[in-house]
CSV table of C-alpha atoms in Angstrom, one decimal:
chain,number,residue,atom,x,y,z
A,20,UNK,CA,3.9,22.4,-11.2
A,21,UNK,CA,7.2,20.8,-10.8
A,22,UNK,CA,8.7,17.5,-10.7
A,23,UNK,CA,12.1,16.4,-8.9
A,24,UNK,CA,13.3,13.0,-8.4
A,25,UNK,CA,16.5,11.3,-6.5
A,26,UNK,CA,18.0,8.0,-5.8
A,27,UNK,CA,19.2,7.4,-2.2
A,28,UNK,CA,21.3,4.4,-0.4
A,29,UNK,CA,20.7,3.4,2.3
A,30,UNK,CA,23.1,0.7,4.6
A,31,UNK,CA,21.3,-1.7,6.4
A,32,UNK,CA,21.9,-4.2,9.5
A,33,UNK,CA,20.2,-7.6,9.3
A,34,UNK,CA,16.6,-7.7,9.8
A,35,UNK,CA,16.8,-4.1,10.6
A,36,UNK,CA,13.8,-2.0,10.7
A,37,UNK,CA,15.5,1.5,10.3
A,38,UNK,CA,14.0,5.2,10.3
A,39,UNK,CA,14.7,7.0,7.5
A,40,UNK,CA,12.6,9.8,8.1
A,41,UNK,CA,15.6,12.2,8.4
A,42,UNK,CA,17.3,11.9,5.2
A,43,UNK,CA,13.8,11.9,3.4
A,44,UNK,CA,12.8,14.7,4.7
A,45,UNK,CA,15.9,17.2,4.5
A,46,UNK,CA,15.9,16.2,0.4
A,47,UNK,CA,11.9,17.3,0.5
A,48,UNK,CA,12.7,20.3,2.3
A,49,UNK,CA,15.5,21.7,-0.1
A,50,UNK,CA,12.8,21.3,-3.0
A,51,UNK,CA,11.1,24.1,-1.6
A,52,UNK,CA,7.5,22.8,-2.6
A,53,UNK,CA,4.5,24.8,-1.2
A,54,UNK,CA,2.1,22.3,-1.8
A,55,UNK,CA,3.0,18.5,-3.0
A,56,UNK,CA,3.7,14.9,-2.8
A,57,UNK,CA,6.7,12.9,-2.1
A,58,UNK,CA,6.3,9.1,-3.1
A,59,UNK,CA,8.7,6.9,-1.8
A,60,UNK,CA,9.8,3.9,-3.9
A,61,UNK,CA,11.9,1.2,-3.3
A,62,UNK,CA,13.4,-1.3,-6.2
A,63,UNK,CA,14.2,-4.4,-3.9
A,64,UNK,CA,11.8,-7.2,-3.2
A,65,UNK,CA,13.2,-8.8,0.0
A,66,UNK,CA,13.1,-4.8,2.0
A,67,UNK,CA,10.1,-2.5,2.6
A,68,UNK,CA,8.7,0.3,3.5
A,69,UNK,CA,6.5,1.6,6.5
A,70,UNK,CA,4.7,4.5,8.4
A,71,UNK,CA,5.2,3.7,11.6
A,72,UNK,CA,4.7,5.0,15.0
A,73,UNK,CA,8.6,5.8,15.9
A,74,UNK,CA,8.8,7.1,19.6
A,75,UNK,CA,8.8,3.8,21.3
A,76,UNK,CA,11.6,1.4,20.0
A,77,UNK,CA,9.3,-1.5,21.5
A,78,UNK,CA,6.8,-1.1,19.3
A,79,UNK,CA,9.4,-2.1,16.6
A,80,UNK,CA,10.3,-5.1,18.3
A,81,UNK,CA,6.9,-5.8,18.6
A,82,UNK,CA,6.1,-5.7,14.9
A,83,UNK,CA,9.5,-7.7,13.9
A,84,UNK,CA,8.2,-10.2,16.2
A,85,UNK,CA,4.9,-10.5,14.7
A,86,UNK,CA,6.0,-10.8,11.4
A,87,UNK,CA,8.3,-13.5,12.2
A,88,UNK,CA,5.6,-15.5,13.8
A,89,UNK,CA,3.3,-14.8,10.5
A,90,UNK,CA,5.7,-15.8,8.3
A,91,UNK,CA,8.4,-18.3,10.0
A,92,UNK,CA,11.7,-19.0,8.6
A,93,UNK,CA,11.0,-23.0,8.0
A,94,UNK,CA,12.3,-24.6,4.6
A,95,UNK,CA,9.5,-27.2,5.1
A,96,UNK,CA,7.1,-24.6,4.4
A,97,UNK,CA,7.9,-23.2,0.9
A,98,UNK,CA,9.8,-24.7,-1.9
A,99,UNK,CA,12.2,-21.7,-2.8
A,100,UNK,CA,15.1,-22.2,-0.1
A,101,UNK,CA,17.6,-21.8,-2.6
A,102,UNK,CA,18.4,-18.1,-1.4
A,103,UNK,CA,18.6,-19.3,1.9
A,104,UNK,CA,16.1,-19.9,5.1
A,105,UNK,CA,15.5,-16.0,5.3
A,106,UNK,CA,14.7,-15.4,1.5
A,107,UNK,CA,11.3,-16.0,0.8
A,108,UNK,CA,10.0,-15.4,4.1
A,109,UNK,CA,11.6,-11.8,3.4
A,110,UNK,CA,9.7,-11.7,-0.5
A,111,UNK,CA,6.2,-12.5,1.8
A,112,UNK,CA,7.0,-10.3,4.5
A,113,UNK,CA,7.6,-7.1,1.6
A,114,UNK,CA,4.4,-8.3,-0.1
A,115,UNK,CA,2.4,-7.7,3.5
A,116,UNK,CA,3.9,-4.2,3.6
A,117,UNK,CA,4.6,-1.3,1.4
A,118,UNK,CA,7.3,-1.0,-2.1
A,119,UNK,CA,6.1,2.5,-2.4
A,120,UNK,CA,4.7,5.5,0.0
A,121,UNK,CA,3.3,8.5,-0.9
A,122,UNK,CA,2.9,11.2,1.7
A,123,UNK,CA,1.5,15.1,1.5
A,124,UNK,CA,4.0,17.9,1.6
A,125,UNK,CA,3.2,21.6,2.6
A,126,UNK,CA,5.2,24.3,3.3
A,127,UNK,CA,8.1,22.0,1.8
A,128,UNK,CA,7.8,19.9,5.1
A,129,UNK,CA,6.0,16.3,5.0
A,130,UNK,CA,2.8,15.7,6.7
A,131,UNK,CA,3.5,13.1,8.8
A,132,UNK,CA,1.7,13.1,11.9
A,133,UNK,CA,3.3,13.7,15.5
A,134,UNK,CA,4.0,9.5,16.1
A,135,UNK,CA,5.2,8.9,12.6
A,136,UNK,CA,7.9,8.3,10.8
A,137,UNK,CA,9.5,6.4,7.6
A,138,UNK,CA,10.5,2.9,8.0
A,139,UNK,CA,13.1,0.5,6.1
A,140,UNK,CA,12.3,-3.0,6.8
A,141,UNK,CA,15.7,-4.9,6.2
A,142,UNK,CA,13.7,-8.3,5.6
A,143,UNK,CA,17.1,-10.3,5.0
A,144,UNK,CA,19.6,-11.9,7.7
A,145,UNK,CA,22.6,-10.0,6.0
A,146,UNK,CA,23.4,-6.3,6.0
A,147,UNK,CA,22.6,-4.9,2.8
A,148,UNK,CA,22.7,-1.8,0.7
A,149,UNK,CA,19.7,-0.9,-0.7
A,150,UNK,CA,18.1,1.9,-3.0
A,151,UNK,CA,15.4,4.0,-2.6
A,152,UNK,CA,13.8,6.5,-5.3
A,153,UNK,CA,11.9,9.7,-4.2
A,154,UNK,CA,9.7,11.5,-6.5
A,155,UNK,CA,8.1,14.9,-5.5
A,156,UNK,CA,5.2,16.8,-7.9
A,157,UNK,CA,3.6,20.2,-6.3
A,158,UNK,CA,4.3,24.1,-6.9
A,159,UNK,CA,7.5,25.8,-6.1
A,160,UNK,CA,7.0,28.0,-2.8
B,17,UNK,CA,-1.6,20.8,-13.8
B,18,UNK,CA,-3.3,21.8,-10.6
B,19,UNK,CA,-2.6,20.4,-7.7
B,20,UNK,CA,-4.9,21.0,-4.2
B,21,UNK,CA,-4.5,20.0,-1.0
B,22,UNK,CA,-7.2,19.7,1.7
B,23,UNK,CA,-7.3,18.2,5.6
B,24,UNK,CA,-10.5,16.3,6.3
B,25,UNK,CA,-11.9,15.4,10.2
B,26,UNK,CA,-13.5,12.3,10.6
B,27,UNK,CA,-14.8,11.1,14.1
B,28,UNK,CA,-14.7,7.3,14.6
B,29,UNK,CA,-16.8,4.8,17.1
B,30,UNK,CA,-14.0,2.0,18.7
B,31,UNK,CA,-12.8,0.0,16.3
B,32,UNK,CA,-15.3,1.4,13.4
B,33,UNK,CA,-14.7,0.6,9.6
B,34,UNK,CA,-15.9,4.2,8.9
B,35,UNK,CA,-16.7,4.4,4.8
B,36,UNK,CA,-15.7,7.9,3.9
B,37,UNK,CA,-16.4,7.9,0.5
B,38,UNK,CA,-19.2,10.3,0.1
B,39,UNK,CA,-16.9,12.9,2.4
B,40,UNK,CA,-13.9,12.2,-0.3
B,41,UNK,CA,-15.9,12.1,-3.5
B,42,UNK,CA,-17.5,15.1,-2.6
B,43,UNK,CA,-14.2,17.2,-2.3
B,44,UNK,CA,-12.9,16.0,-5.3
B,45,UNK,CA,-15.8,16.7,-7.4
B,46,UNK,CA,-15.5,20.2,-6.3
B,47,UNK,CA,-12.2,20.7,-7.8
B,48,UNK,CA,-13.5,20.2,-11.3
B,49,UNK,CA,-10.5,18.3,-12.0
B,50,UNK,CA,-11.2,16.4,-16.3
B,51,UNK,CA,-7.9,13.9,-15.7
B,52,UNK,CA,-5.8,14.0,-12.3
B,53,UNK,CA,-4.9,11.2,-9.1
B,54,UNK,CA,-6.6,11.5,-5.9
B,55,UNK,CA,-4.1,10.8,-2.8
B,56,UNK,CA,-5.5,9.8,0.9
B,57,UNK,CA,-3.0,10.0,3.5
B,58,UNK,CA,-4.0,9.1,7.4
B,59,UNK,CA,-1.4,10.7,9.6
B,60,UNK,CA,-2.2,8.3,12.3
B,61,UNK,CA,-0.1,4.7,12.9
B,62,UNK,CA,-3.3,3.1,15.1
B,63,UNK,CA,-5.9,3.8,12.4
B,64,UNK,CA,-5.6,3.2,8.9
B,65,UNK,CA,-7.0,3.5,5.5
B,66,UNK,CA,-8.6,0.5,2.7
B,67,UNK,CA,-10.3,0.0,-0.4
B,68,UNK,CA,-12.8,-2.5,0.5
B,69,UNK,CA,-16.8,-3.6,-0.8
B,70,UNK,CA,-18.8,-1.3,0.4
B,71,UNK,CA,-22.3,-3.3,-0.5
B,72,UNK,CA,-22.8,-6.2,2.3
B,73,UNK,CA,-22.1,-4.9,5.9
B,74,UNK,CA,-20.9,-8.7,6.6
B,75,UNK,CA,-17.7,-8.1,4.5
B,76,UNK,CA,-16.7,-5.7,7.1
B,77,UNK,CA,-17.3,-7.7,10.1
B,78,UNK,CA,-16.0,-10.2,8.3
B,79,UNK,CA,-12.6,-7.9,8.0
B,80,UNK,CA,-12.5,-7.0,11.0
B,81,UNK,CA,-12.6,-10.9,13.1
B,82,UNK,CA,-10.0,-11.8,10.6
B,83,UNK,CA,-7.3,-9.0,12.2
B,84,UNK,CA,-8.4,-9.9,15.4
B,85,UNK,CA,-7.2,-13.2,15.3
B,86,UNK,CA,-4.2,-12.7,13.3
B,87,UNK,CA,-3.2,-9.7,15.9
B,88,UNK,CA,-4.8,-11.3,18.6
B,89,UNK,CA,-4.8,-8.3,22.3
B,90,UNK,CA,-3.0,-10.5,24.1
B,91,UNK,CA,-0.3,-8.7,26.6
B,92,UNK,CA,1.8,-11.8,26.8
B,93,UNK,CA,2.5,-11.5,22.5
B,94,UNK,CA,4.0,-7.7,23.0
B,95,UNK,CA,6.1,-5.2,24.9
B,96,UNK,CA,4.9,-2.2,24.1
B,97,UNK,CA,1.6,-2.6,26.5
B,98,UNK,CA,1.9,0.9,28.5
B,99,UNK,CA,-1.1,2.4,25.9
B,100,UNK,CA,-3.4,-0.4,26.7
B,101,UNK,CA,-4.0,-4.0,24.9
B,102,UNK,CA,-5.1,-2.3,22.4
B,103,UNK,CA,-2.6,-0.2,21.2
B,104,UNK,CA,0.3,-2.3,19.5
B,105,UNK,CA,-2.4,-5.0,17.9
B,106,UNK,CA,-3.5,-1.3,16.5
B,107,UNK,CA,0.1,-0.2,15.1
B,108,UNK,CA,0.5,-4.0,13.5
B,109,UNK,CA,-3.0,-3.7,11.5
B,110,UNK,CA,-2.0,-0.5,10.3
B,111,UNK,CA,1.0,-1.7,9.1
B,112,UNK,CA,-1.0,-4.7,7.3
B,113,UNK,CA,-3.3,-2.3,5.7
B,114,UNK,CA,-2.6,1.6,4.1
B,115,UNK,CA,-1.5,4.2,5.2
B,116,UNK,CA,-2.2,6.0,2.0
B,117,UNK,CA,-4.2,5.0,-1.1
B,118,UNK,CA,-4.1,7.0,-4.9
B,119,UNK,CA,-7.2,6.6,-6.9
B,120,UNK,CA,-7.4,7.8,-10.3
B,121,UNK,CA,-9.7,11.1,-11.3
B,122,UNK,CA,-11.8,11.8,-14.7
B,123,UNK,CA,-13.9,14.2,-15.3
B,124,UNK,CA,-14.8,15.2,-11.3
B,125,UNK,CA,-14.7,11.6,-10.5
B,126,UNK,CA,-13.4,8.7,-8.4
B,127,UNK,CA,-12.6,5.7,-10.7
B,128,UNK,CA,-13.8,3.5,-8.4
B,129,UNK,CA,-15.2,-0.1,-9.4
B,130,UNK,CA,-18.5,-0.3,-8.7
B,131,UNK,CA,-18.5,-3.1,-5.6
B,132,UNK,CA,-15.8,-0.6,-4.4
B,133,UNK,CA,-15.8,1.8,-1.3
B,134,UNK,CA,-13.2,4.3,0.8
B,135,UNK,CA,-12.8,3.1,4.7
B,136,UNK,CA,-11.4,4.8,7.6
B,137,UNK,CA,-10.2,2.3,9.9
B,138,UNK,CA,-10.2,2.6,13.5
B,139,UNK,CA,-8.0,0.2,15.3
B,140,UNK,CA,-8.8,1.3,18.7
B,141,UNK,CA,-10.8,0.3,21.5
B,142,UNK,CA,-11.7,4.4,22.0
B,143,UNK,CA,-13.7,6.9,19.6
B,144,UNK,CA,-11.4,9.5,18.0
B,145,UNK,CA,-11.1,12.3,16.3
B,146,UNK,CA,-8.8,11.6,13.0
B,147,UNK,CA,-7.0,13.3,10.6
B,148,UNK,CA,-7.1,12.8,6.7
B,149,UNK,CA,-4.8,14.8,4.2
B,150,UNK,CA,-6.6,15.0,0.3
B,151,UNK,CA,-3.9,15.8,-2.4
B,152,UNK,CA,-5.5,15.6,-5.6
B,153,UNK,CA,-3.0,16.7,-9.2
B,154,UNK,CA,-4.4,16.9,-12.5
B,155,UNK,CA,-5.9,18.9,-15.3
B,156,UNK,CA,-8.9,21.5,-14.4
B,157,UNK,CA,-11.9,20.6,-16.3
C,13,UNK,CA,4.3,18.5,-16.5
C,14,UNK,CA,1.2,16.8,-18.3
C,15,UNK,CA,-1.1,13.8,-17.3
C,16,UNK,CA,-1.9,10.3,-19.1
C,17,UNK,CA,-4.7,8.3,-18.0
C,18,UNK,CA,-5.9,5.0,-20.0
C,19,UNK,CA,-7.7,1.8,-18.6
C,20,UNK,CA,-6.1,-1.9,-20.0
C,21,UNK,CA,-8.3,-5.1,-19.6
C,22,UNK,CA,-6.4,-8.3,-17.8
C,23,UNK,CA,-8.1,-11.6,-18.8
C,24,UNK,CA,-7.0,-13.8,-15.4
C,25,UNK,CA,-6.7,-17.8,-15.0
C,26,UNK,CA,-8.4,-18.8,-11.4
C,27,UNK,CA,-5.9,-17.7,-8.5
C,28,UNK,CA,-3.6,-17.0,-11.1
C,29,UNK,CA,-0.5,-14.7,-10.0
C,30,UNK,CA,-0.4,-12.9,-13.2
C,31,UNK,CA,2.8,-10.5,-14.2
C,32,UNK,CA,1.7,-7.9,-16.1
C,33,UNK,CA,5.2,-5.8,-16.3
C,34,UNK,CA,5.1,-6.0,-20.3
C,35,UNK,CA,2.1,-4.2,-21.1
C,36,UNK,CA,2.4,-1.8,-18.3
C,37,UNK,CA,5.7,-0.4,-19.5
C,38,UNK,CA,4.2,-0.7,-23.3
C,39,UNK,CA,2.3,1.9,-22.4
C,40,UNK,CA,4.7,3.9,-20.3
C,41,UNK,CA,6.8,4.0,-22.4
C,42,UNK,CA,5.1,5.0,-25.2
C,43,UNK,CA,3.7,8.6,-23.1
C,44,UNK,CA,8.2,9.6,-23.9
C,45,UNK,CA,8.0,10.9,-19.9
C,46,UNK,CA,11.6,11.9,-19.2
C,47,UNK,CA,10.6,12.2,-15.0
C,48,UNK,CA,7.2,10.9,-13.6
C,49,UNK,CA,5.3,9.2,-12.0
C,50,UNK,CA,3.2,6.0,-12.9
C,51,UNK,CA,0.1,5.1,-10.4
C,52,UNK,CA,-1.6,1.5,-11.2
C,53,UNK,CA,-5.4,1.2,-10.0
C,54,UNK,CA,-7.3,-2.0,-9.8
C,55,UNK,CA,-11.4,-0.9,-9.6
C,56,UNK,CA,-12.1,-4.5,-8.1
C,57,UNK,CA,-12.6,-6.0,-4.4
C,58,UNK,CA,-11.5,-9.5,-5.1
C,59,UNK,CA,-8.2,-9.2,-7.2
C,60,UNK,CA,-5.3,-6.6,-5.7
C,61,UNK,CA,-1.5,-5.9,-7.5
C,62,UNK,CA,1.9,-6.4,-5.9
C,63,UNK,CA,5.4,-5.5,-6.9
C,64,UNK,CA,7.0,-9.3,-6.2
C,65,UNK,CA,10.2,-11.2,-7.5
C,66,UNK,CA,9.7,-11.7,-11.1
C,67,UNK,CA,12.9,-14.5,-11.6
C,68,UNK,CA,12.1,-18.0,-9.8
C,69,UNK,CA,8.0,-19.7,-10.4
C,70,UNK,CA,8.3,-21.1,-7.2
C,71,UNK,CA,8.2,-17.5,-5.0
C,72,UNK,CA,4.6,-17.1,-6.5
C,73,UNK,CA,3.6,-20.6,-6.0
C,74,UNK,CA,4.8,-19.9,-2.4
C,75,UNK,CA,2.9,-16.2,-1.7
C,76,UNK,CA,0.0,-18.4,-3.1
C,77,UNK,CA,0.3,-20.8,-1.1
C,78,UNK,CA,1.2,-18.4,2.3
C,79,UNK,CA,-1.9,-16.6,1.1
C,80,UNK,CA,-4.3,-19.5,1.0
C,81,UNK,CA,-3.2,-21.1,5.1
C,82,UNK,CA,-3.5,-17.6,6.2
C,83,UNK,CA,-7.0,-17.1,5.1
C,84,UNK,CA,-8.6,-20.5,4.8
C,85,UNK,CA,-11.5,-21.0,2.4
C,86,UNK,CA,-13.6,-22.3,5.4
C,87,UNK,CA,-17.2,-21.3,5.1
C,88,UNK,CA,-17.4,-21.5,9.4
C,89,UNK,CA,-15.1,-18.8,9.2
C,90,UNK,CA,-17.2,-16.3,7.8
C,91,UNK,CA,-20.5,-14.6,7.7
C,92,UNK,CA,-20.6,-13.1,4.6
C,93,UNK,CA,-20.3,-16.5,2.6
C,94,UNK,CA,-23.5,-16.1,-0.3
C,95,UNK,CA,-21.3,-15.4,-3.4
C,96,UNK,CA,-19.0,-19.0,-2.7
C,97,UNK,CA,-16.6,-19.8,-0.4
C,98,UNK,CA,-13.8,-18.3,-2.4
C,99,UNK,CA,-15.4,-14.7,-1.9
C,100,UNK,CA,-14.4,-13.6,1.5
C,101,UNK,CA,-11.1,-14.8,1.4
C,102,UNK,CA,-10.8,-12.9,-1.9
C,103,UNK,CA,-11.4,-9.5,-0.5
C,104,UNK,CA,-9.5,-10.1,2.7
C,105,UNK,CA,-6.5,-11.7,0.4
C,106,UNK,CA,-6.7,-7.5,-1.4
C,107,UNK,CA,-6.8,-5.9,1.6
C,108,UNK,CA,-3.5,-7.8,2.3
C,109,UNK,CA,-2.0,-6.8,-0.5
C,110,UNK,CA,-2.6,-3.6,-3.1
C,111,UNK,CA,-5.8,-1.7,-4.4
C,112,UNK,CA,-2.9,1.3,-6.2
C,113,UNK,CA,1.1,0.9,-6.9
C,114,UNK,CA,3.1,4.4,-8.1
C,115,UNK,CA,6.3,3.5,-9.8
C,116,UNK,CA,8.6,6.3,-10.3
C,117,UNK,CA,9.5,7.1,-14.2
C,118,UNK,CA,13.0,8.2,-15.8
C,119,UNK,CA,13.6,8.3,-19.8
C,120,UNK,CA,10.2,6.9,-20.2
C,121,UNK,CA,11.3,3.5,-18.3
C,122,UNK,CA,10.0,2.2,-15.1
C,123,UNK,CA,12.7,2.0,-12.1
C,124,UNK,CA,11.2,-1.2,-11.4
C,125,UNK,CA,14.5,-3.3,-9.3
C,126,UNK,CA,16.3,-5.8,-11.2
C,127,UNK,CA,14.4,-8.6,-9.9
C,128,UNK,CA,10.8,-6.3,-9.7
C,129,UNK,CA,7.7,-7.5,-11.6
C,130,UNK,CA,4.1,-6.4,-11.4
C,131,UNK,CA,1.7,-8.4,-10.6
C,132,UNK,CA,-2.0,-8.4,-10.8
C,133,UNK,CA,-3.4,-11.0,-8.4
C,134,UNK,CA,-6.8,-13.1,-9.3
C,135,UNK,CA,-8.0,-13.9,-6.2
C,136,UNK,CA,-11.5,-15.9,-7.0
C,137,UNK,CA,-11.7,-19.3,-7.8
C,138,UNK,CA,-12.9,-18.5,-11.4
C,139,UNK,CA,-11.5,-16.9,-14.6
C,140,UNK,CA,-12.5,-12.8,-14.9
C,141,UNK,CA,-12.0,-9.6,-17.1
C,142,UNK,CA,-10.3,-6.9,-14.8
C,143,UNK,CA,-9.5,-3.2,-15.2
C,144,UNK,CA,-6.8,-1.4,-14.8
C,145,UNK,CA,-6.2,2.0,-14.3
C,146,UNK,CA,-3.1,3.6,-15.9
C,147,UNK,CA,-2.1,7.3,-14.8
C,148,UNK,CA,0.9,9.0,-15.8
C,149,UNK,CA,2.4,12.2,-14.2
C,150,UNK,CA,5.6,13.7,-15.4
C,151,UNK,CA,7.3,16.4,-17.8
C,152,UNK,CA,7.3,15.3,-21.7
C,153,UNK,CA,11.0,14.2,-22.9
């Protein structure tokens, strides 16, 4: 049993819900794990992480529309504005989703399934640089 | 350290909240694992995974009104309507609930709490056929 | 690579948003895991965990109040309403949020984000004892 572990950066547009499954999975695959699992981990608490179905970009739209409805961007509603309108509407939208992933890996290649893929969700109305830590525990192939 | 790795089928009714935990416990006891981590993984983005009680049936019905209205099958809310009214209400629960869950091991056995049970959540107005990935790490017994 | 597993008791206030960063990473840190992998378990169907901003009050009196308008204590709204009107919305509150958190590891630290706490969230209108799982996975420093 092995352990490896990595810190990526990743750019992001405002409110952008970006795939990410590329560069996750080529640092998996040069780990050379038979059997495993990768967790995912992001230190930020205004971006998040999702599986996601990722051959339709509508179905993206679709989810950043929902979650604007669910949580609006109106200062009336919370009392921490100081950040600006977007702020803690972002903080509620990363507590509804995911900080942290895990996901199987065989044959050094993750087991997502045929519509998924890794998500960044950009929660902020500025583009920001943000972090993401990837820990992978299996056997060496 | 051990690590296994097994792929579960589970056939769901439309829109069941399947408990799987027997089907779960029962693999993992077989590993005679003393202290390890137990990792579900659903590679599906219109079904997903919860802990949730498992003791009154109403809890789940319960569950299951509460997503309807919040991600109600209206066509008029979404674009992405060419896999029926059912499908993107089914991609934004997912995303609400898990796509994976890690439950502790020791000696052979799920830590759950005792009100506490594994469901397979179908988010679709068909019956299917899903996938589940085990990965379970830890010390043989 | 070795394993750590220990269970911690959490005395909550009612509803209370309750960091519980310090005697998480007491713990952690006391294992001396140079890389790993932490995985927080919460045996219970009415309280959940969350990675949220730990800096301003008023982000948790916020979630809290998000939390309460989208799932009302209103007794019409449910079936399953014999354990007090609290109840429900307590288990539908968890599925919202976290049953399991992994937080990666590095020089026996958690790479929790600058403004990361943990959180363990009460979600019954009354004070309780809660578990909490601890497993560690990682190679000894």
């Amino acid at each position: 049993m092995q352990i490896a572990q990595t810190r990526l950066s990743i750019d992001t547009a405002p409110r952008e819900i970006k795939e990410i499954t590329a560069e996750v999975a080529q640092w998996t695959e040069r780990q050379r794990i038979s059997v495993g699992l990768l967790t995912l981990y992001i230190p930020h608490t205004s971006a998040s992480l999702l599986v996601q179905e990722n051959a339709s970009p509508a179905v993206r739209r679709d989810l950043d529309a929902f979650l604007r409805r669910l949580v609006p961007e109106d200062v009336a509603l919370y009392r921490h504005n100081d950040e600006g309108p977007d702020d803690m509407p972002a903080h509620i939208k990363s507590a509804l989703t995911q900080t942290q992933l895990s996901i199987p890996v065989t044959d050094s290649r993750l087991q997502l399934g045929t519509w998924q893929g890794i998500f960044l969700l950009e929660h902020r109305a500025s583009p920001h640089r943000r972090a993401l830590v990837l820990t992978l525990i299996g056997d060496k192939a």
